[in-house]
Amino acid sequence: MFRRFVSFVLPTIALGLTGCGVDATEAELAQGSEQVATTEQALHSFVLNAVNLNFFAPPRTKGDGEFGGNGPRMDVRIELLRLNNNTELWAEMSIIAQERDGNDDGDTRAEGTRRYHIFTAPTWIESVTPVGAMEGFTFTPFTYGFLDTGHGLNAYQFPQLVPASRLVWQLSCVGDTKGDEAGSKTGCEAILHDLAITYY
């Protein structure tokens, strides 16, 4: 009777220890029991706090480099990517800054994408939260657009929802300035909400 009880309890203890950094393979198993979990088989979690995506000024792709008080219209997209056999987590920021000249788009435009390396796991990244809905290996991107109306910094905050589903906590952008700015001063930076990364 006692042998059966030990046989049942020890694998359960081994499961609990793997989350505490103790290698379950070092625990001696009772005769006749099976090893339920090992460090290699267990899921591990790591939390990244307030990840900062540094200021990115996309290159000028059209026009003279001066928005001249005509906007620009700023459209920002930020999403997470799993790369390198799903062991690396990256953030990708895409920005389009388009001059608004009356009812038509003006000539000046800045557009580009930058990737930021966030985390490398020793094995396959299983999930990342919070990022909203996730289908397969694609995360739901954060998108935000606004029309710049001055020469100052445009700052926006996006408090976390319940349940947590927002990727971006703070977005700060520069649109028009005094003088030329497209391709040099026009751009954005962001701070992400805390990310909980789970990997095998």
PDB file of C-alpha atoms in Angstrom:
ATOM      1  CA  MET A   1       0.000   0.000   0.000  1.00  0.00           C
ATOM      2  CA  PHE A   2       2.753   2.459   0.914  1.00  0.00           C
ATOM      3  CA  ARG A   3       4.735   1.630  -2.255  1.00  0.00           C
ATOM      4  CA  ARG A   4       1.763   2.539  -4.463  1.00  0.00           C
ATOM      5  CA  PHE A   5       1.308   5.830  -2.646  1.00  0.00           C
ATOM      6  CA  VAL A   6       4.967   6.829  -3.135  1.00  0.00           C
ATOM      7  CA  SER A   7       4.753   5.789  -6.762  1.00  0.00           C
ATOM      8  CA  PHE A   8       1.894   8.222  -7.289  1.00  0.00           C
ATOM      9  CA  VAL A   9       3.251  11.158  -5.264  1.00  0.00           C
ATOM     10  CA  LEU A  10       6.852  11.344  -6.529  1.00  0.00           C
ATOM     11  CA  PRO A  11       6.095  12.177 -10.166  1.00  0.00           C
ATOM     12  CA  THR A  12       3.691  14.866  -8.947  1.00  0.00           C
ATOM     13  CA  ILE A  13       6.463  16.366  -6.798  1.00  0.00           C
ATOM     14  CA  ALA A  14       8.835  16.181  -9.745  1.00  0.00           C
ATOM     15  CA  LEU A  15       6.352  18.181 -11.827  1.00  0.00           C
ATOM     16  CA  GLY A  16       6.131  20.863  -9.173  1.00  0.00           C
ATOM     17  CA  LEU A  17       9.899  21.149  -8.824  1.00  0.00           C
ATOM     18  CA  THR A  18      10.535  21.788 -12.507  1.00  0.00           C
ATOM     19  CA  GLY A  19       8.886  25.191 -12.221  1.00  0.00           C
ATOM     20  CA  CYS A  20      11.193  26.074  -9.295  1.00  0.00           C
ATOM     21  CA  GLY A  21      14.400  25.574 -11.241  1.00  0.00           C
ATOM     22  CA  VAL A  22      15.083  22.108  -9.793  1.00  0.00           C
ATOM     23  CA  ASP A  23      15.981  19.459 -12.356  1.00  0.00           C
ATOM     24  CA  ALA A  24      13.354  16.729 -12.045  1.00  0.00           C
ATOM     25  CA  THR A  25      15.753  14.221 -13.593  1.00  0.00           C
ATOM     26  CA  GLU A  26      17.865  14.415 -10.408  1.00  0.00           C
ATOM     27  CA  ALA A  27      14.994  13.125  -8.257  1.00  0.00           C
ATOM     28  CA  GLU A  28      15.030   9.385  -7.696  1.00  0.00           C
ATOM     29  CA  LEU A  29      11.792   7.807  -8.875  1.00  0.00           C
ATOM     30  CA  ALA A  30       9.996   5.100  -6.917  1.00  0.00           C
ATOM     31  CA  GLN A  31      10.170   1.612  -8.366  1.00  0.00           C
ATOM     32  CA  GLY A  32       7.546   1.007 -11.029  1.00  0.00           C
ATOM     33  CA  SER A  33       6.693   4.691 -11.535  1.00  0.00           C
ATOM     34  CA  GLU A  34       7.162   6.679 -14.721  1.00  0.00           C
ATOM     35  CA  GLN A  35       8.981   9.957 -15.102  1.00  0.00           C
ATOM     36  CA  VAL A  36       6.158  12.394 -15.790  1.00  0.00           C
ATOM     37  CA  ALA A  37       8.162  15.539 -16.608  1.00  0.00           C
ATOM     38  CA  THR A  38      11.725  16.627 -17.222  1.00  0.00           C
ATOM     39  CA  THR A  39      13.233  20.067 -17.514  1.00  0.00           C
ATOM     40  CA  GLU A  40      13.472  19.566 -21.258  1.00  0.00           C
ATOM     41  CA  GLN A  41       9.777  18.737 -21.541  1.00  0.00           C
ATOM     42  CA  ALA A  42       8.447  21.466 -19.242  1.00  0.00           C
ATOM     43  CA  LEU A  43       7.245  24.885 -20.354  1.00  0.00           C
ATOM     44  CA  HIS A  44       9.229  27.865 -19.092  1.00  0.00           C
ATOM     45  CA  SER A  45       8.058  31.465 -18.827  1.00  0.00           C
ATOM     46  CA  PHE A  46       9.969  34.720 -18.962  1.00  0.00           C
ATOM     47  CA  VAL A  47       8.490  38.212 -18.502  1.00  0.00           C
ATOM     48  CA  LEU A  48       9.893  41.264 -20.283  1.00  0.00           C
ATOM     49  CA  ASN A  49       8.883  44.592 -18.738  1.00  0.00           C
ATOM     50  CA  ALA A  50       8.184  47.736 -20.782  1.00  0.00           C
ATOM     51  CA  VAL A  51      10.168  46.866 -23.910  1.00  0.00           C
ATOM     52  CA  ASN A  52      11.331  50.069 -25.621  1.00  0.00           C
ATOM     53  CA  LEU A  53      11.341  50.375 -29.421  1.00  0.00           C
ATOM     54  CA  ASN A  54      13.791  53.211 -30.112  1.00  0.00           C
ATOM     55  CA  PHE A  55      12.922  56.158 -32.345  1.00  0.00           C
ATOM     56  CA  PHE A  56      12.701  55.237 -36.014  1.00  0.00           C
ATOM     57  CA  ALA A  57      12.680  57.844 -38.782  1.00  0.00           C
ATOM     58  CA  PRO A  58      11.704  56.101 -42.022  1.00  0.00           C
ATOM     59  CA  PRO A  59      13.453  57.240 -45.214  1.00  0.00           C
ATOM     60  CA  ARG A  60      11.919  59.832 -47.519  1.00  0.00           C
ATOM     61  CA  THR A  61      10.462  58.048 -50.535  1.00  0.00           C
ATOM     62  CA  LYS A  62       8.878  60.986 -52.354  1.00  0.00           C
ATOM     63  CA  GLY A  63       8.895  64.784 -52.455  1.00  0.00           C
ATOM     64  CA  ASP A  64      11.167  67.484 -51.087  1.00  0.00           C
ATOM     65  CA  GLY A  65      11.494  66.524 -47.415  1.00  0.00           C
ATOM     66  CA  GLU A  66       9.306  69.380 -46.087  1.00  0.00           C
ATOM     67  CA  PHE A  67       5.724  68.732 -45.022  1.00  0.00           C
ATOM     68  CA  GLY A  68       5.226  72.508 -44.716  1.00  0.00           C
ATOM     69  CA  GLY A  69       2.318  72.356 -42.285  1.00  0.00           C
ATOM     70  CA  ASN A  70       0.362  69.891 -44.446  1.00  0.00           C
ATOM     71  CA  GLY A  71       0.083  67.121 -41.909  1.00  0.00           C
ATOM     72  CA  PRO A  72       1.551  64.642 -42.388  1.00  0.00           C
ATOM     73  CA  ARG A  73      -0.919  61.808 -41.966  1.00  0.00           C
ATOM     74  CA  MET A  74       0.949  59.265 -39.795  1.00  0.00           C
ATOM     75  CA  ASP A  75       0.080  55.558 -39.927  1.00  0.00           C
ATOM     76  CA  VAL A  76       1.953  53.235 -37.566  1.00  0.00           C
ATOM     77  CA  ARG A  77       1.887  49.441 -37.424  1.00  0.00           C
ATOM     78  CA  ILE A  78       3.702  47.369 -34.778  1.00  0.00           C
ATOM     79  CA  GLU A  79       3.643  43.596 -34.627  1.00  0.00           C
ATOM     80  CA  LEU A  80       5.557  40.694 -33.136  1.00  0.00           C
ATOM     81  CA  LEU A  81       7.378  38.088 -35.218  1.00  0.00           C
ATOM     82  CA  ARG A  82       8.869  34.715 -34.330  1.00  0.00           C
ATOM     83  CA  LEU A  83      11.982  34.104 -36.426  1.00  0.00           C
ATOM     84  CA  ASN A  84      14.946  31.708 -36.672  1.00  0.00           C
ATOM     85  CA  ASN A  85      13.031  28.451 -36.221  1.00  0.00           C
ATOM     86  CA  ASN A  86      10.630  30.231 -33.810  1.00  0.00           C
ATOM     87  CA  THR A  87      13.345  30.757 -31.167  1.00  0.00           C
ATOM     88  CA  GLU A  88      13.678  34.535 -31.592  1.00  0.00           C
ATOM     89  CA  LEU A  89      11.076  37.190 -30.829  1.00  0.00           C
ATOM     90  CA  TRP A  90      11.231  40.433 -32.825  1.00  0.00           C
ATOM     91  CA  ALA A  91       9.061  43.532 -33.023  1.00  0.00           C
ATOM     92  CA  GLU A  92       8.507  45.202 -36.371  1.00  0.00           C
ATOM     93  CA  MET A  93       7.517  48.867 -36.659  1.00  0.00           C
ATOM     94  CA  SER A  94       6.218  50.220 -39.981  1.00  0.00           C
ATOM     95  CA  ILE A  95       5.558  53.935 -40.504  1.00  0.00           C
ATOM     96  CA  ILE A  96       3.989  55.885 -43.358  1.00  0.00           C
ATOM     97  CA  ALA A  97       4.050  59.691 -43.170  1.00  0.00           C
ATOM     98  CA  GLN A  98       2.127  61.241 -46.073  1.00  0.00           C
ATOM     99  CA  GLU A  99       1.770  64.963 -46.728  1.00  0.00           C
ATOM    100  CA  ARG A 100      -1.848  66.192 -46.840  1.00  0.00           C
ATOM    101  CA  ASP A 101      -2.215  69.094 -49.273  1.00  0.00           C
ATOM    102  CA  GLY A 102      -5.847  70.244 -49.343  1.00  0.00           C
ATOM    103  CA  ASN A 103      -8.077  67.402 -50.531  1.00  0.00           C
ATOM    104  CA  ASP A 104      -5.257  65.564 -52.319  1.00  0.00           C
ATOM    105  CA  ASP A 105      -2.142  63.865 -51.034  1.00  0.00           C
ATOM    106  CA  GLY A 106       0.917  66.088 -51.330  1.00  0.00           C
ATOM    107  CA  ASP A 107       4.239  65.052 -52.785  1.00  0.00           C
ATOM    108  CA  THR A 108       6.264  64.511 -49.608  1.00  0.00           C
ATOM    109  CA  ARG A 109       6.236  61.003 -48.171  1.00  0.00           C
ATOM    110  CA  ALA A 110       8.379  59.013 -45.745  1.00  0.00           C
ATOM    111  CA  GLU A 111       7.893  55.269 -45.442  1.00  0.00           C
ATOM    112  CA  GLY A 112       9.794  52.333 -43.992  1.00  0.00           C
ATOM    113  CA  THR A 113      10.061  49.413 -41.592  1.00  0.00           C
ATOM    114  CA  ARG A 114      12.492  48.578 -38.789  1.00  0.00           C
ATOM    115  CA  ARG A 115      12.872  45.352 -36.812  1.00  0.00           C
ATOM    116  CA  TYR A 116      13.880  45.206 -33.144  1.00  0.00           C
ATOM    117  CA  HIS A 117      15.302  42.034 -31.564  1.00  0.00           C
ATOM    118  CA  ILE A 118      13.498  41.445 -28.266  1.00  0.00           C
ATOM    119  CA  PHE A 119      14.306  37.968 -26.960  1.00  0.00           C
ATOM    120  CA  THR A 120      16.053  34.710 -27.866  1.00  0.00           C
ATOM    121  CA  ALA A 121      14.819  31.505 -26.240  1.00  0.00           C
ATOM    122  CA  PRO A 122      16.952  28.348 -26.043  1.00  0.00           C
ATOM    123  CA  THR A 123      14.105  26.418 -27.673  1.00  0.00           C
ATOM    124  CA  TRP A 124      10.846  26.913 -29.554  1.00  0.00           C
ATOM    125  CA  ILE A 125       8.733  29.894 -28.389  1.00  0.00           C
ATOM    126  CA  GLU A 126       5.264  28.516 -27.713  1.00  0.00           C
ATOM    127  CA  SER A 127       3.314  31.706 -26.941  1.00  0.00           C
ATOM    128  CA  VAL A 128       3.554  35.386 -26.069  1.00  0.00           C
ATOM    129  CA  THR A 129       0.957  37.355 -24.122  1.00  0.00           C
ATOM    130  CA  PRO A 130      -0.607  39.836 -24.235  1.00  0.00           C
ATOM    131  CA  VAL A 131      -0.827  40.303 -27.992  1.00  0.00           C
ATOM    132  CA  GLY A 132      -4.532  39.950 -28.692  1.00  0.00           C
ATOM    133  CA  ALA A 133      -5.770  37.177 -30.929  1.00  0.00           C
ATOM    134  CA  MET A 134      -3.140  34.886 -32.392  1.00  0.00           C
ATOM    135  CA  GLU A 135      -3.637  32.642 -35.415  1.00  0.00           C
ATOM    136  CA  GLY A 136      -0.928  30.082 -36.046  1.00  0.00           C
ATOM    137  CA  PHE A 137       2.372  31.947 -35.930  1.00  0.00           C
ATOM    138  CA  THR A 138       0.909  35.362 -36.733  1.00  0.00           C
ATOM    139  CA  PHE A 139       0.229  37.907 -34.006  1.00  0.00           C
ATOM    140  CA  THR A 140      -2.490  40.526 -34.315  1.00  0.00           C
ATOM    141  CA  PRO A 141      -0.678  43.812 -35.072  1.00  0.00           C
ATOM    142  CA  PHE A 142      -1.146  47.147 -33.320  1.00  0.00           C
ATOM    143  CA  THR A 143      -2.196  49.908 -35.735  1.00  0.00           C
ATOM    144  CA  TYR A 144      -2.741  53.599 -35.119  1.00  0.00           C
ATOM    145  CA  GLY A 145      -3.165  56.621 -37.388  1.00  0.00           C
ATOM    146  CA  PHE A 146      -3.496  60.363 -36.847  1.00  0.00           C
ATOM    147  CA  LEU A 147      -3.133  63.681 -38.657  1.00  0.00           C
ATOM    148  CA  ASP A 148      -0.262  65.781 -37.316  1.00  0.00           C
ATOM    149  CA  THR A 149      -1.342  69.397 -36.734  1.00  0.00           C
ATOM    150  CA  GLY A 150       1.729  71.090 -35.260  1.00  0.00           C
ATOM    151  CA  HIS A 151       5.458  70.978 -34.681  1.00  0.00           C
ATOM    152  CA  GLY A 152       5.364  69.273 -31.293  1.00  0.00           C
ATOM    153  CA  LEU A 153       5.643  65.698 -30.077  1.00  0.00           C
ATOM    154  CA  ASN A 154       2.483  63.597 -30.419  1.00  0.00           C
ATOM    155  CA  ALA A 155       2.208  61.170 -27.482  1.00  0.00           C
ATOM    156  CA  TYR A 156      -0.515  58.579 -26.939  1.00  0.00           C
ATOM    157  CA  GLN A 157      -1.061  56.006 -24.192  1.00  0.00           C
ATOM    158  CA  PHE A 158      -3.041  52.789 -24.469  1.00  0.00           C
ATOM    159  CA  PRO A 159      -3.834  51.377 -20.984  1.00  0.00           C
ATOM    160  CA  GLN A 160      -4.015  47.617 -20.790  1.00  0.00           C
ATOM    161  CA  LEU A 161      -7.419  46.003 -21.131  1.00  0.00           C
ATOM    162  CA  VAL A 162      -8.946  43.248 -19.000  1.00  0.00           C
ATOM    163  CA  PRO A 163      -8.245  40.586 -20.075  1.00  0.00           C
ATOM    164  CA  ALA A 164      -4.873  41.869 -21.290  1.00  0.00           C
ATOM    165  CA  SER A 165      -4.796  42.107 -25.080  1.00  0.00           C
ATOM    166  CA  ARG A 166      -2.937  45.309 -26.012  1.00  0.00           C
ATOM    167  CA  LEU A 167       0.619  45.175 -27.312  1.00  0.00           C
ATOM    168  CA  VAL A 168       1.576  48.882 -27.175  1.00  0.00           C
ATOM    169  CA  TRP A 169       1.484  50.935 -23.980  1.00  0.00           C
ATOM    170  CA  GLN A 170       2.856  54.244 -25.292  1.00  0.00           C
ATOM    171  CA  LEU A 171       3.450  55.687 -28.769  1.00  0.00           C
ATOM    172  CA  SER A 172       5.372  58.928 -29.369  1.00  0.00           C
ATOM    173  CA  CYS A 173       5.685  60.425 -32.855  1.00  0.00           C
ATOM    174  CA  VAL A 174       7.121  63.487 -34.584  1.00  0.00           C
ATOM    175  CA  GLY A 175       5.422  64.575 -37.792  1.00  0.00           C
ATOM    176  CA  ASP A 176       6.062  68.091 -39.113  1.00  0.00           C
ATOM    177  CA  THR A 177       8.844  70.315 -37.721  1.00  0.00           C
ATOM    178  CA  LYS A 178      10.420  73.647 -38.665  1.00  0.00           C
ATOM    179  CA  GLY A 179      12.461  72.990 -41.793  1.00  0.00           C
ATOM    180  CA  ASP A 180      13.035  69.676 -43.526  1.00  0.00           C
ATOM    181  CA  GLU A 181      11.991  66.576 -41.597  1.00  0.00           C
ATOM    182  CA  ALA A 182      10.872  63.753 -43.921  1.00  0.00           C
ATOM    183  CA  GLY A 183      13.547  61.079 -43.765  1.00  0.00           C
ATOM    184  CA  SER A 184      15.366  62.633 -40.811  1.00  0.00           C
ATOM    185  CA  LYS A 185      13.123  63.905 -37.979  1.00  0.00           C
ATOM    186  CA  THR A 186       9.698  62.433 -38.786  1.00  0.00           C
ATOM    187  CA  GLY A 187       9.202  59.118 -37.005  1.00  0.00           C
ATOM    188  CA  CYS A 188       8.020  57.249 -33.913  1.00  0.00           C
ATOM    189  CA  GLU A 189       9.102  55.307 -30.857  1.00  0.00           C
ATOM    190  CA  ALA A 190       7.039  52.976 -28.678  1.00  0.00           C
ATOM    191  CA  ILE A 191       6.962  51.214 -25.329  1.00  0.00           C
ATOM    192  CA  LEU A 192       5.296  47.801 -25.214  1.00  0.00           C
ATOM    193  CA  HIS A 193       3.212  46.384 -22.411  1.00  0.00           C
ATOM    194  CA  ASP A 194       4.866  43.621 -20.373  1.00  0.00           C
ATOM    195  CA  LEU A 195       5.323  40.457 -22.442  1.00  0.00           C
ATOM    196  CA  ALA A 196       5.099  36.965 -20.951  1.00  0.00           C
ATOM    197  CA  ILE A 197       7.027  34.579 -23.211  1.00  0.00           C
ATOM    198  CA  THR A 198       6.487  30.842 -22.879  1.00  0.00           C
ATOM    199  CA  TYR A 199       8.914  28.353 -24.428  1.00  0.00           C
ATOM    200  CA  TYR A 200       9.758  24.666 -24.094  1.00  0.00           C
TER     201      TYR A 200
END
